[in-house]
Short mmCIF file of C-alpha atoms and ligand atoms in Angstrom, two decimals:
data_model
loop_
_atom_site.label_atom_id
_atom_site.label_comp_id
_atom_site.label_asym_id
_atom_site.label_seq_id
_atom_site.Cartn_x
_atom_site.Cartn_y
_atom_site.Cartn_z
CA MET A 1 -0.31 -0.07 0.41
CA LEU A 2 1.11 3.36 -0.60
CA LEU A 3 0.97 6.78 1.02
CA THR A 4 2.18 10.33 -0.60
CA ILE A 5 2.16 13.55 1.15
CA THR A 6 2.55 16.45 -2.10
CA TYR A 7 4.02 19.78 -0.60
CA ARG A 8 3.72 22.30 -3.39
CA GLU A 9 4.88 25.48 -1.67
CA LYS A 10 8.54 27.49 -2.43
CA PRO A 11 10.61 25.79 -1.17
CA ALA A 12 8.92 22.58 -1.39
CA THR A 13 11.60 20.36 -0.64
CA ASP A 14 10.98 21.53 3.86
CA LEU A 15 8.29 18.25 3.47
CA GLY A 16 11.66 16.78 3.91
CA PHE A 17 12.88 18.48 7.34
CA LEU A 18 9.00 18.66 8.64
CA LEU A 19 9.04 14.69 7.96
CA HIS A 20 12.56 14.41 9.35
CA LYS A 21 13.11 11.99 6.19
CA HIS A 22 15.89 13.60 3.72
CA PRO A 23 14.80 14.04 0.31
CA ALA A 24 17.54 12.63 -1.62
CA ARG A 25 17.99 9.23 0.50
CA PRO A 26 15.28 6.25 0.64
CA GLN A 27 15.30 4.64 3.65
CA THR A 28 13.84 1.40 4.86
CA PHE A 29 12.51 0.65 7.94
CA GLU A 30 12.03 -3.19 9.29
CA LEU A 31 8.68 -3.62 11.02
CA SER A 32 7.46 -6.73 12.70
CA PHE A 33 5.20 -7.39 9.85
CA GLY A 34 7.20 -6.15 6.63
CA LYS A 35 9.21 -3.30 5.50
CA VAL A 36 8.39 0.93 5.39
CA TYR A 37 10.25 2.37 2.57
CA VAL A 38 9.97 5.99 2.54
CA PHE A 39 11.30 8.01 -0.79
CA TYR A 40 10.87 10.72 -2.90
CA PRO A 41 9.58 10.40 -6.13
CA LYS A 42 9.79 14.35 -6.96
CA ALA A 43 11.67 16.57 -4.93
CA GLU A 44 11.64 19.76 -6.36
CA PRO A 45 11.57 23.36 -5.36
CA GLU A 46 8.04 23.75 -6.80
CA GLU A 47 6.73 20.29 -5.55
CA CYS A 48 7.84 17.85 -3.30
CA THR A 49 5.98 14.61 -3.19
CA ALA A 50 6.89 11.76 -0.19
CA ALA A 51 6.34 8.71 -0.65
CA LEU A 52 5.57 5.83 1.98
CA LEU A 53 5.63 2.10 1.18
CA LEU A 54 4.56 -0.62 2.74
CA ASP A 55 5.20 -3.97 1.87
CA ILE A 56 3.91 -6.38 4.42
CA ASN A 57 5.27 -10.20 4.37
CA PRO A 58 2.95 -12.61 3.71
CA ILE A 59 4.90 -15.19 5.14
CA ASP A 60 4.64 -13.76 8.55
CA LEU A 61 0.66 -13.69 7.71
CA ALA A 62 0.58 -16.94 6.77
CA ARG A 63 2.28 -18.34 9.79
CA GLY A 64 0.35 -16.63 12.32
CA LYS A 65 3.11 -14.85 13.58
CA VAL A 66 1.05 -10.99 12.94
CA GLY A 67 -2.52 -10.70 11.03
CA THR A 68 -6.58 -10.38 13.01
CA GLY A 69 -5.81 -14.08 14.53
CA VAL A 70 -8.84 -14.93 12.11
CA GLY A 71 -7.05 -18.16 10.93
CA GLY A 72 -8.05 -20.61 8.81
CA LEU A 73 -7.42 -19.95 5.17
CA PHE A 74 -7.53 -16.27 5.95
CA ASP A 75 -3.85 -16.46 6.91
CA TYR A 76 -3.57 -17.10 3.05
CA ILE A 77 -6.35 -15.47 1.43
CA ASN A 78 -6.57 -12.04 2.14
CA ASP A 79 -6.56 -8.17 1.13
CA ARG A 80 -3.90 -7.43 3.68
CA PRO A 81 -0.57 -6.79 1.78
CA TYR A 82 -2.51 -4.17 -0.44
CA ALA A 83 -5.24 -2.81 1.37
CA ALA A 84 -5.25 0.04 3.80
CA SER A 85 -5.66 -0.95 7.22
CA SER A 86 -4.05 -0.71 10.82
CA PHE A 87 -0.92 -1.52 9.61
CA LEU A 88 -0.23 1.44 7.62
CA SER A 89 -1.16 3.59 10.77
CA THR A 90 1.49 1.39 12.89
CA ALA A 91 3.77 1.99 10.28
CA LEU A 92 3.23 5.64 10.27
CA ALA A 93 3.63 6.10 13.90
CA ARG A 94 6.92 4.42 13.76
CA VAL A 95 8.53 5.46 10.51
CA TYR A 96 6.71 10.13 10.91
CA GLY A 97 6.28 9.63 14.32
CA SER A 98 8.57 12.83 15.07
CA ALA A 99 6.88 14.67 12.44
CA MET A 100 3.61 13.19 13.84
CA SER A 101 4.22 14.87 17.44
CA GLY A 102 4.87 17.90 15.44
CA SER A 103 8.23 18.50 16.36
CA CYS A 104 10.99 20.05 13.97
CA ARG A 105 14.07 21.66 15.07
CA GLU A 106 15.03 23.14 11.78
CA LYS A 107 11.54 24.17 10.66
CA PRO A 108 9.69 24.96 13.94
CA GLU A 109 7.62 27.84 12.37
CA LEU A 110 6.65 25.21 9.55
CA ALA A 111 5.63 22.60 11.72
CA GLY A 112 3.51 24.76 13.72
CA LYS A 113 1.46 25.79 10.43
CA ALA A 114 -1.07 25.02 8.21
CA LEU A 115 0.15 24.44 4.86
CA PRO A 116 -1.29 23.59 1.43
CA LEU A 117 -1.25 19.31 1.28
CA GLU A 118 -1.73 16.82 -0.59
CA VAL A 119 -2.73 13.47 0.24
CA HIS A 120 -2.92 10.23 -1.72
CA LEU A 121 -3.83 6.59 -0.55
CA THR A 122 -4.25 3.66 -2.41
CA ASN A 123 -6.93 0.86 -1.68
CA LEU A 124 -8.48 1.94 1.37
CA PRO A 125 -11.27 -0.24 2.07
CA CYS A 126 -14.25 0.97 2.25
CA ARG A 127 -17.41 -1.01 0.60
CA SER A 128 -20.13 0.97 -0.12
CA GLU A 129 -19.33 3.69 2.52
CA THR A 130 -18.32 5.70 0.33
CA ASP A 131 -20.22 9.20 1.23
CA LYS A 132 -19.05 8.95 4.61
CA LEU A 133 -15.53 9.20 2.85
CA LYS A 134 -17.01 13.32 2.88
CA GLU A 135 -18.97 12.78 6.31
CA ILE A 136 -15.72 12.28 8.19
CA PHE A 137 -12.88 13.99 6.06
CA GLU A 138 -14.82 17.42 5.30
CA PRO A 139 -15.29 18.55 8.64
CA LEU A 140 -11.07 18.42 9.22
CA GLY A 141 -10.96 20.91 6.11
CA TYR A 142 -9.88 18.52 3.58
CA GLU A 143 -11.27 18.30 -0.04
CA VAL A 144 -12.51 14.61 -1.07
CA SER A 145 -11.98 13.29 -4.35
CA TYR A 146 -12.11 9.31 -4.61
CA VAL A 147 -11.44 6.34 -7.26
CA GLU A 148 -13.53 3.76 -7.32
CA HIS A 149 -12.45 0.46 -9.18
CA GLY A 150 -14.18 -2.63 -10.79
CA LEU A 151 -13.40 -5.69 -9.47
CA ASP A 152 -12.35 -7.45 -12.58
CA GLU A 153 -12.49 -5.34 -15.63
CA THR A 154 -12.97 -8.84 -17.80
CA PHE A 155 -16.57 -9.72 -15.58
CA PRO A 156 -18.24 -6.02 -15.26
CA ASN A 157 -21.38 -7.35 -14.56
CA TRP A 158 -19.35 -8.67 -10.71
CA GLY A 159 -19.58 -4.93 -9.45
CA MET A 160 -16.98 -2.90 -7.73
CA SER A 161 -14.68 -3.52 -5.78
CA ASP A 162 -14.39 -3.02 -1.92
CA TYR A 163 -11.31 -0.35 -2.23
CA VAL A 164 -10.73 3.69 -3.23
CA ASP A 165 -7.85 5.22 -3.88
CA LEU A 166 -8.42 8.44 -1.81
CA THR A 167 -7.26 12.26 -2.39
CA LEU A 168 -7.21 14.64 0.07
CA LYS A 169 -6.38 17.97 -0.44
CA GLY A 170 -6.52 20.65 2.49
CA THR A 171 -4.56 23.26 4.32
CA VAL A 172 -3.67 21.55 7.69
CA ARG A 173 -0.61 21.48 9.76
CA LEU A 174 1.45 18.45 8.98
CA ALA A 175 0.76 16.72 11.98
CA ASP A 176 -2.85 16.79 12.16
CA LEU A 177 -2.90 15.37 8.43
CA LEU A 178 -0.75 12.15 9.70
CA ASN A 179 -2.77 12.54 13.04
CA HIS A 180 -6.32 12.36 11.08
CA LEU A 181 -4.72 9.27 8.97
CA TYR A 182 -3.16 7.35 12.01
CA VAL A 183 -7.00 7.29 13.23
CA LEU A 184 -8.99 7.33 10.59
CA ILE A 185 -7.75 4.78 8.16
CA PRO A 186 -8.56 2.09 10.64
CA VAL A 187 -11.64 3.62 11.28
CA PHE A 188 -12.70 2.50 7.58
CA ASP A 189 -10.76 -0.33 7.82
CA ARG A 190 -12.27 -2.36 10.58
CA GLN A 191 -9.51 -5.54 10.86
CA LYS A 192 -7.16 -4.46 13.64
CA HIS A 193 -4.00 -6.63 13.05
CA TYR A 194 -3.15 -6.63 16.18
CA TRP A 195 -4.92 -7.16 19.76
CA MET A 196 -6.79 -4.47 21.57
CA GLY A 197 -5.31 -3.66 24.59
CA ASP A 198 -5.95 -1.46 27.90
CA ASP A 199 -4.09 1.39 26.48
CA GLU A 200 -5.93 1.66 23.30
CA VAL A 201 -8.17 4.22 24.41
CA ASP A 202 -5.01 6.04 25.20
CA LYS A 203 -3.77 5.84 21.48
CA LEU A 204 -6.94 7.09 20.24
CA LEU A 205 -7.01 10.43 23.06
CA HIS A 206 -3.22 10.68 21.94
CA HIS A 207 -3.35 10.94 18.21
CA GLY A 208 -7.01 12.44 18.25
CA GLY A 209 -7.54 14.31 21.36
CA ASP A 210 -7.65 17.66 19.95
CA TRP A 211 -9.55 17.11 16.47
CA LEU A 212 -11.90 14.46 17.53
CA LYS A 213 -13.62 16.37 20.10
CA THR A 214 -15.51 18.73 17.62
CA HIS A 215 -16.11 16.36 14.89
CA PRO A 216 -19.60 15.94 13.97
CA GLU A 217 -18.95 11.86 13.50
CA ILE A 218 -17.04 11.72 16.88
CA ARG A 219 -19.20 8.53 17.91
CA TRP A 220 -19.02 6.97 14.53
CA ILE A 221 -15.85 7.53 14.54
CA THR A 222 -15.13 5.80 18.28
CA ARG A 223 -17.17 3.17 17.69
CA ARG A 224 -15.39 1.59 14.45
CA TYR A 225 -11.81 2.71 15.71
CA PHE A 226 -12.55 0.08 18.35
CA ASN A 227 -14.57 -2.16 16.40
CA ARG A 228 -17.68 -1.14 18.81
CA LYS A 229 -16.23 -2.62 21.64
CA LYS A 230 -18.20 -1.67 24.48
CA SER A 231 -15.47 -0.82 27.45
CA TYR A 232 -13.56 1.38 25.12
CA VAL A 233 -15.67 3.41 23.09
CA GLY A 234 -17.60 4.30 26.20
CA SER A 235 -14.27 5.09 28.04
CA ALA A 236 -12.94 7.23 25.37
CA LEU A 237 -16.48 9.31 25.00
CA ARG A 238 -16.54 9.79 28.95
CA GLN A 239 -12.59 11.29 28.23
CA LEU A 240 -13.57 13.00 25.15
CA LEU A 241 -16.97 14.79 25.54
CA THR A 242 -18.81 16.54 28.30
CA GLU A 243 -20.70 14.52 30.75
CA GLU A 244 -24.11 15.24 29.16
CA GLU A 245 -22.90 14.69 25.78
CA ALA A 246 -20.68 11.91 26.50
CA GLU A 247 -23.95 9.71 28.77
CA THR A 248 -26.36 10.33 25.57
CA GLY A 249 -23.57 9.14 23.08
CA ILE A 250 -22.83 6.20 25.28
CA SER A 251 -26.29 4.92 25.67
CA GLU A 252 -26.51 5.10 21.90
CA GLU A 253 -22.93 3.45 21.47
CA THR A 254 -24.40 0.87 23.83
CA GLU A 255 -27.31 -0.22 22.07
CA ASP A 256 -25.68 -0.33 18.73
CA SER A 257 -22.61 -2.34 19.97
CA THR A 258 -24.63 -4.98 21.52
CA ALA A 259 -24.80 -7.07 18.28
CA THR A 260 -21.31 -7.50 17.67
CA ALA A 261 -20.06 -6.83 21.33
CA ASP A 262 -19.26 -10.52 21.16
CA THR A 263 -17.31 -10.59 18.06
CA GLY A 264 -14.04 -9.01 18.79
CA ASP A 265 -12.41 -7.48 15.60
CA LEU A 266 -15.09 -8.49 13.27
CA GLU A 267 -16.99 -6.76 10.95
CA THR A 268 -20.80 -6.96 11.43
CA PRO A 269 -22.07 -9.60 8.94
CA PRO A 270 -25.28 -8.85 7.00
CA ALA A 271 -28.34 -10.08 8.58
CA THR A 272 -28.83 -13.51 8.69
CA GLU A 273 -31.61 -15.60 6.71
CA PRO A 274 -33.55 -16.13 9.44
CA GLU A 275 -33.51 -12.58 10.62
CA THR A 276 -34.18 -11.22 7.23
CA GLU A 277 -37.34 -14.04 6.92
CA THR A 278 -38.56 -12.77 10.20
CA ALA A 279 -38.78 -9.38 9.01
CA LEU A 280 -40.63 -10.28 5.56
CA GLU A 281 -43.16 -12.19 8.00
CA PRO A 282 -46.75 -9.92 7.32
CA ASN A 283 -48.13 -11.75 10.73
CA PRO A 284 -47.46 -9.44 14.22
CA GLU A 285 -48.18 -12.46 15.64
CA ARG A 286 -45.75 -14.82 13.83
CA LYS A 287 -43.14 -11.81 13.96
CA LYS A 288 -42.63 -12.53 17.19
CA ARG A 289 -41.49 -15.96 17.02
CA ARG A 290 -38.37 -16.78 16.18
CA SER A 291 -38.35 -17.43 12.31
CA PRO A 292 -40.46 -20.78 12.48
CA LEU A 293 -39.62 -21.16 9.08
CA ASN A 294 -35.89 -21.63 9.69
CA ASP A 295 -37.28 -23.94 12.68
CA GLN A 296 -38.77 -26.26 9.85
CA ARG A 297 -36.28 -25.84 7.33
CA LEU A 298 -33.74 -27.35 9.54
CA ASP A 299 -35.90 -29.97 11.35
CA ALA A 300 -36.20 -31.08 7.76
CA VAL A 301 -32.92 -31.19 7.02
CA VAL A 302 -31.57 -33.01 10.41
CA GLN A 303 -34.67 -35.29 9.79
CA ALA A 304 -33.13 -36.16 6.42
CA VAL A 305 -29.58 -36.88 8.14
CA ARG A 306 -31.01 -38.92 10.34
CA ASP A 307 -33.01 -41.26 8.09
CA CYS A 308 -29.57 -41.34 5.57
CA GLY A 309 -28.21 -42.99 8.27
CA ALA A 310 -25.17 -40.83 8.08
CA ALA A 311 -22.48 -40.71 10.04
CA THR A 312 -20.29 -38.28 8.90
CA VAL A 313 -21.52 -34.90 7.70
CA ALA A 314 -20.25 -31.59 6.15
CA ASP A 315 -22.54 -28.14 6.23
CA LEU A 316 -21.43 -26.40 3.29
CA GLY A 317 -21.90 -23.07 3.80
CA CYS A 318 -22.29 -23.28 7.74
CA GLY A 319 -22.75 -19.62 8.32
CA GLU A 320 -23.15 -19.25 11.98
CA GLY A 321 -23.74 -22.72 12.66
CA GLN A 322 -27.62 -23.02 13.51
CA LEU A 323 -27.42 -26.67 11.67
CA LEU A 324 -23.93 -27.32 13.30
CA ARG A 325 -25.70 -26.76 16.66
CA ARG A 326 -28.48 -29.29 16.14
CA LEU A 327 -26.26 -32.00 14.64
CA LEU A 328 -23.68 -31.62 17.28
CA THR A 329 -26.14 -33.72 19.31
CA GLU A 330 -27.16 -36.33 16.96
CA ARG A 331 -25.79 -39.64 18.41
CA GLN A 332 -25.35 -41.08 14.89
CA ILE A 333 -23.12 -38.92 14.28
CA THR A 334 -19.20 -39.00 14.39
CA LYS A 335 -17.53 -36.74 12.25
CA LEU A 336 -18.89 -32.94 11.67
CA VAL A 337 -17.51 -30.02 9.36
CA GLY A 338 -18.53 -26.76 8.41
CA MET A 339 -17.28 -24.95 5.75
CA ASP A 340 -18.13 -21.72 5.04
CA VAL A 341 -16.18 -18.90 2.26
CA SER A 342 -16.68 -15.82 5.01
CA THR A 343 -14.43 -16.20 8.04
CA VAL A 344 -16.30 -13.74 9.94
CA ALA A 345 -19.24 -15.83 9.75
CA LEU A 346 -17.06 -18.84 10.98
CA ALA A 347 -16.01 -16.97 14.15
CA ARG A 348 -19.68 -16.41 14.73
CA ALA A 349 -20.27 -19.97 14.48
CA GLU A 350 -17.41 -20.29 16.54
CA THR A 351 -18.57 -18.03 19.50
CA LYS A 352 -22.21 -18.93 19.68
CA LEU A 353 -21.59 -23.20 19.15
CA LYS A 354 -19.22 -22.02 22.39
CA LEU A 355 -17.37 -25.55 21.97
CA ASP A 356 -14.39 -24.36 24.35
CA ARG A 357 -17.67 -25.33 26.81
CA LYS A 358 -18.64 -28.37 25.34
CA ALA A 359 -17.70 -31.79 26.42
CA GLU A 360 -13.83 -33.04 24.72
CA LEU A 361 -16.47 -35.88 23.06
CA ILE A 362 -18.72 -33.15 21.10
CA ARG A 363 -14.98 -31.03 20.76
CA ASN A 364 -13.88 -33.31 19.05
CA LYS A 365 -16.22 -34.29 16.56
CA LEU A 366 -16.21 -30.56 15.18
CA THR A 367 -13.78 -28.83 12.65
CA LEU A 368 -14.77 -25.75 11.14
CA PHE A 369 -12.55 -24.32 8.08
CA GLN A 370 -13.22 -21.89 5.23
CA GLY A 371 -13.49 -22.73 1.71
CA ALA A 372 -15.52 -22.32 -1.12
CA LEU A 373 -18.04 -24.20 -2.53
CA THR A 374 -17.17 -23.26 -6.31
CA TYR A 375 -13.34 -25.15 -6.15
CA ARG A 376 -12.53 -28.92 -6.03
CA ASP A 377 -11.58 -29.03 -2.67
CA GLN A 378 -10.61 -32.52 -0.96
CA ARG A 379 -11.08 -32.34 2.53
CA LEU A 380 -14.73 -32.48 1.54
CA GLU A 381 -14.27 -35.94 -0.14
CA GLY A 382 -15.38 -39.40 1.70
CA PHE A 383 -18.60 -37.72 3.42
CA ASP A 384 -21.93 -40.08 4.05
CA ALA A 385 -23.28 -36.72 3.84
CA ALA A 386 -23.33 -33.10 2.86
CA CYS A 387 -25.80 -30.24 3.70
CA VAL A 388 -26.16 -27.18 1.80
CA VAL A 389 -28.72 -25.28 3.33
CA GLU A 390 -29.81 -21.61 2.01
CA VAL A 391 -26.07 -20.99 0.50
CA VAL A 392 -27.33 -22.01 -3.79
CA GLU A 393 -28.57 -18.79 -4.17
CA HIS A 394 -25.79 -16.94 -2.82
CA MET A 395 -23.91 -17.72 -5.65
CA ASP A 396 -23.86 -15.92 -9.12
CA PRO A 397 -25.91 -18.52 -11.76
CA ASP A 398 -22.77 -18.39 -14.05
CA ARG A 399 -20.90 -20.37 -10.73
CA LEU A 400 -23.36 -23.11 -10.58
CA PRO A 401 -22.24 -25.63 -12.38
CA ALA A 402 -18.56 -25.17 -11.02
CA PHE A 403 -20.05 -25.99 -7.39
CA ALA A 404 -22.22 -29.19 -8.82
CA ARG A 405 -18.89 -30.43 -9.67
CA THR A 406 -17.54 -29.58 -6.44
CA VAL A 407 -20.50 -30.77 -4.39
CA PHE A 408 -21.70 -34.26 -6.79
CA LEU A 409 -18.71 -34.86 -8.45
CA HIS A 410 -15.28 -34.14 -6.77
CA ALA A 411 -16.88 -34.84 -3.11
CA ALA A 412 -19.40 -36.93 -4.12
CA PRO A 413 -21.08 -37.92 -0.65
CA LYS A 414 -23.61 -40.31 -0.52
CA THR A 415 -26.46 -38.01 0.43
CA VAL A 416 -26.65 -34.34 -0.70
CA ILE A 417 -29.19 -32.43 1.44
CA LEU A 418 -29.78 -29.05 -0.18
CA THR A 419 -32.44 -26.26 0.61
CA THR A 420 -32.88 -23.02 -1.81
CA PRO A 421 -35.71 -20.29 -1.43
CA ASN A 422 -39.58 -21.15 -3.65
CA ARG A 423 -39.73 -18.03 -5.84
CA SER A 424 -42.81 -18.72 -6.51
CA TYR A 425 -44.41 -18.55 -2.74
CA ASN A 426 -42.67 -14.90 -2.37
CA LYS A 427 -45.86 -13.01 -3.53
CA ASN A 428 -47.40 -13.83 0.17
CA TYR A 429 -44.51 -11.38 1.47
CA GLU A 430 -45.79 -8.05 1.52
CA ALA A 431 -42.30 -6.37 1.45
CA LEU A 432 -41.35 -8.44 -1.69
CA THR A 433 -42.71 -5.84 -4.27
CA ASP A 434 -41.53 -6.44 -8.01
CA GLY A 435 -39.41 -9.21 -8.16
CA LYS A 436 -37.25 -8.21 -5.34
CA LEU A 437 -35.70 -11.21 -3.63
CA ARG A 438 -35.77 -12.36 -0.09
CA HIS A 439 -31.70 -10.89 1.32
CA PRO A 440 -30.25 -8.58 -0.20
CA ASP A 441 -27.54 -11.26 -1.20
CA HIS A 442 -29.36 -13.50 -2.59
CA ARG A 443 -28.32 -13.69 -6.70
CA PHE A 444 -31.21 -15.27 -7.70
CA GLU A 445 -33.87 -17.57 -6.50
CA TRP A 446 -35.31 -20.54 -8.02
CA THR A 447 -39.41 -21.35 -9.17
CA LYS A 448 -40.85 -24.39 -8.20
CA GLU A 449 -40.19 -25.72 -11.98
CA GLU A 450 -37.03 -24.10 -12.16
CA PHE A 451 -35.18 -26.31 -8.92
CA THR A 452 -36.76 -29.63 -9.89
CA ALA A 453 -35.28 -28.56 -13.27
CA TRP A 454 -31.56 -27.85 -12.08
CA ALA A 455 -32.12 -30.98 -8.89
CA GLU A 456 -33.21 -33.57 -12.28
CA ALA A 457 -30.15 -31.97 -14.46
CA VAL A 458 -27.32 -32.56 -11.32
CA CYS A 459 -29.10 -36.20 -11.43
CA LYS A 460 -28.58 -36.76 -14.79
CA ASP A 461 -24.74 -35.28 -14.72
CA TYR A 462 -23.73 -36.75 -12.20
CA GLY A 463 -25.42 -40.39 -11.15
CA TYR A 464 -27.97 -39.53 -8.46
CA THR A 465 -31.45 -39.56 -8.03
CA VAL A 466 -33.19 -36.80 -6.09
CA ARG A 467 -36.48 -36.38 -4.00
CA LEU A 468 -38.26 -33.31 -3.47
CA SER A 469 -40.32 -32.02 -0.65
CA TRP A 470 -41.20 -28.55 0.47
CA ILE A 471 -41.35 -26.81 3.48
CA GLY A 472 -43.44 -24.12 5.20
CA GLU A 473 -46.93 -22.60 5.59
CA ILE A 474 -48.97 -23.62 2.40
CA ASP A 475 -50.58 -20.92 0.32
CA GLU A 476 -53.73 -21.07 -1.75
CA ASP A 477 -51.79 -21.85 -5.05
CA GLY A 478 -49.88 -24.81 -2.75
CA GLN A 479 -46.90 -23.20 -2.86
CA GLN A 480 -44.42 -23.28 0.58
CA PRO A 481 -41.27 -20.69 0.84
CA THR A 482 -38.58 -23.75 0.71
CA GLN A 483 -37.88 -26.37 -1.29
CA MET A 484 -35.60 -29.21 -0.22
CA GLY A 485 -33.58 -32.06 -2.57
CA VAL A 486 -32.56 -35.21 -0.93
CA PHE A 487 -29.70 -36.60 -3.46
CA THR A 488 -28.81 -40.17 -3.48
CA LYS A 489 -25.65 -41.68 -4.67
CA CYS A 490 -26.89 -44.66 -7.27
CA GLY A 491 -24.70 -47.65 -7.19
N1 SAH B 501 -26.72 -22.51 5.69
C1 SAH B 501 -26.87 -21.65 6.89
C2 SAH B 501 -25.98 -20.22 6.34
C3 SAH B 501 -26.64 -19.41 5.28
S1 SAH B 501 -26.40 -18.42 4.52
C4 SAH B 501 -28.28 -21.27 7.42
O1 SAH B 501 -28.87 -22.08 6.90
O2 SAH B 501 -28.04 -20.81 8.49
C5 SAH B 501 -25.65 -18.54 3.03
C6 SAH B 501 -24.11 -19.02 3.71
O3 SAH B 501 -23.04 -19.53 2.76
C7 SAH B 501 -23.00 -17.88 3.70
O4 SAH B 501 -22.31 -17.61 5.59
C8 SAH B 501 -22.23 -17.24 2.56
O5 SAH B 501 -21.04 -17.21 3.54
C9 SAH B 501 -22.15 -19.05 2.33
N2 SAH B 501 -21.20 -18.84 0.63
C10 SAH B 501 -22.28 -18.24 -0.07
N3 SAH B 501 -20.86 -18.77 -1.11
C11 SAH B 501 -20.34 -19.66 -0.71
C12 SAH B 501 -19.56 -20.47 -1.94
N4 SAH B 501 -19.48 -20.11 -2.74
N5 SAH B 501 -18.90 -21.49 -0.60
C13 SAH B 501 -18.68 -21.54 0.34
N6 SAH B 501 -20.14 -20.61 0.99
C14 SAH B 501 -21.03 -19.61 0.40
#
């Protein structure tokens, strides 16, 4: 990742004094997670640019020496080497520490003065929050612009990536600029590479104390800086705001943070399927209950697992582990794995299943790992049964053939139990007008006929037979909300 700072007032090379880095001397700094290079692509009296390039060592990440501690495949496949993140803040503090504190022996008056500066930062992960860039940086006096990138120019329908290249222009003290970046980069990135310790509040007060107090988004920034950890957010706000302001702020933060209070460094995942299903439910009485459809579906899947007599079961796209929780107590099952593409979902599953408090026998039964169902994976081979519950509709339709190969050709368990929404039932949900789907991440939903046709084609291609059934309340046209296929391998 690259951060450049440009100064254009004569003699612009004074930037070298302010940063305590000589423009003619490229420098390298060794950090525990990689190397930082500081050099000047341009150093002329009219214009001077200092570049800080952070080169994270992916081997150390993979060995778990540094990283987010999420583990699994995340250690190998992640955006850490190129995304602007808390690694960059740590690098800034280390390499530009003196400039950050505002000290400059040679040019003290310049260090204390607001200067016209321009910053360019590559690959700031800000998802769909680009509006927030202005809300956060403009009150600090910056003109904000950014460039978004497509995920892959060969596949424009994949949409935009999560990253933007950000440019900030403003007349600010260099020390203030560096402190703004130190605090605000991780606010956008959210994954912290270090375990947040008790000195974290002090760090925020040290780098943000002066300017954060009057920032209109102080609560949002604080909450995100601490990944919504209640105790830190509350403690920081109490020290930054007046007593009265802080109390309002804290109660808001506290409410807002309960959902993720136990997830530590992780971001908020989107609403789960049962949550969105409950939200769609038009009947207020039924809405109060915990998604009865979800319970009915899971009951049906567990029954199908029992019926096929499987002893080894893989839950593919296990999400936060609702099915795993039920399967864990099934006596006939001796080995259980949960696989999902999302490390966030897996971490939540681990927390929710409270494995550390379970008896050793149960704990030893289950393994969670990250993987993608569109790639052959030997870890999925040799199971009696695989469950794929409410997952296929999260894949782009052109990936379905790859999914079918992974599950039915390569993993090839004796039984595959697969559920997916029945689009023909959506007319019963008031909120789903104009062909809307049940969950924001659904790429499609099949009608009864479409699901039947897909299931039959899979059987023909890979040598399975299928028994289809439908789950949930029956509407006046005989449609039910969930469809299930139990596929059995021939021979
Ligand atoms: N089976 C769970 C979760 C359903 S939500 C339940 O019924 O509660 C869909 C899940 O599929 C998400 O957790 C998502 O991360 C996962 N998923 C989507 N595409 C995937 C893929 N290609 N490989 C593995 N998991 C995937």
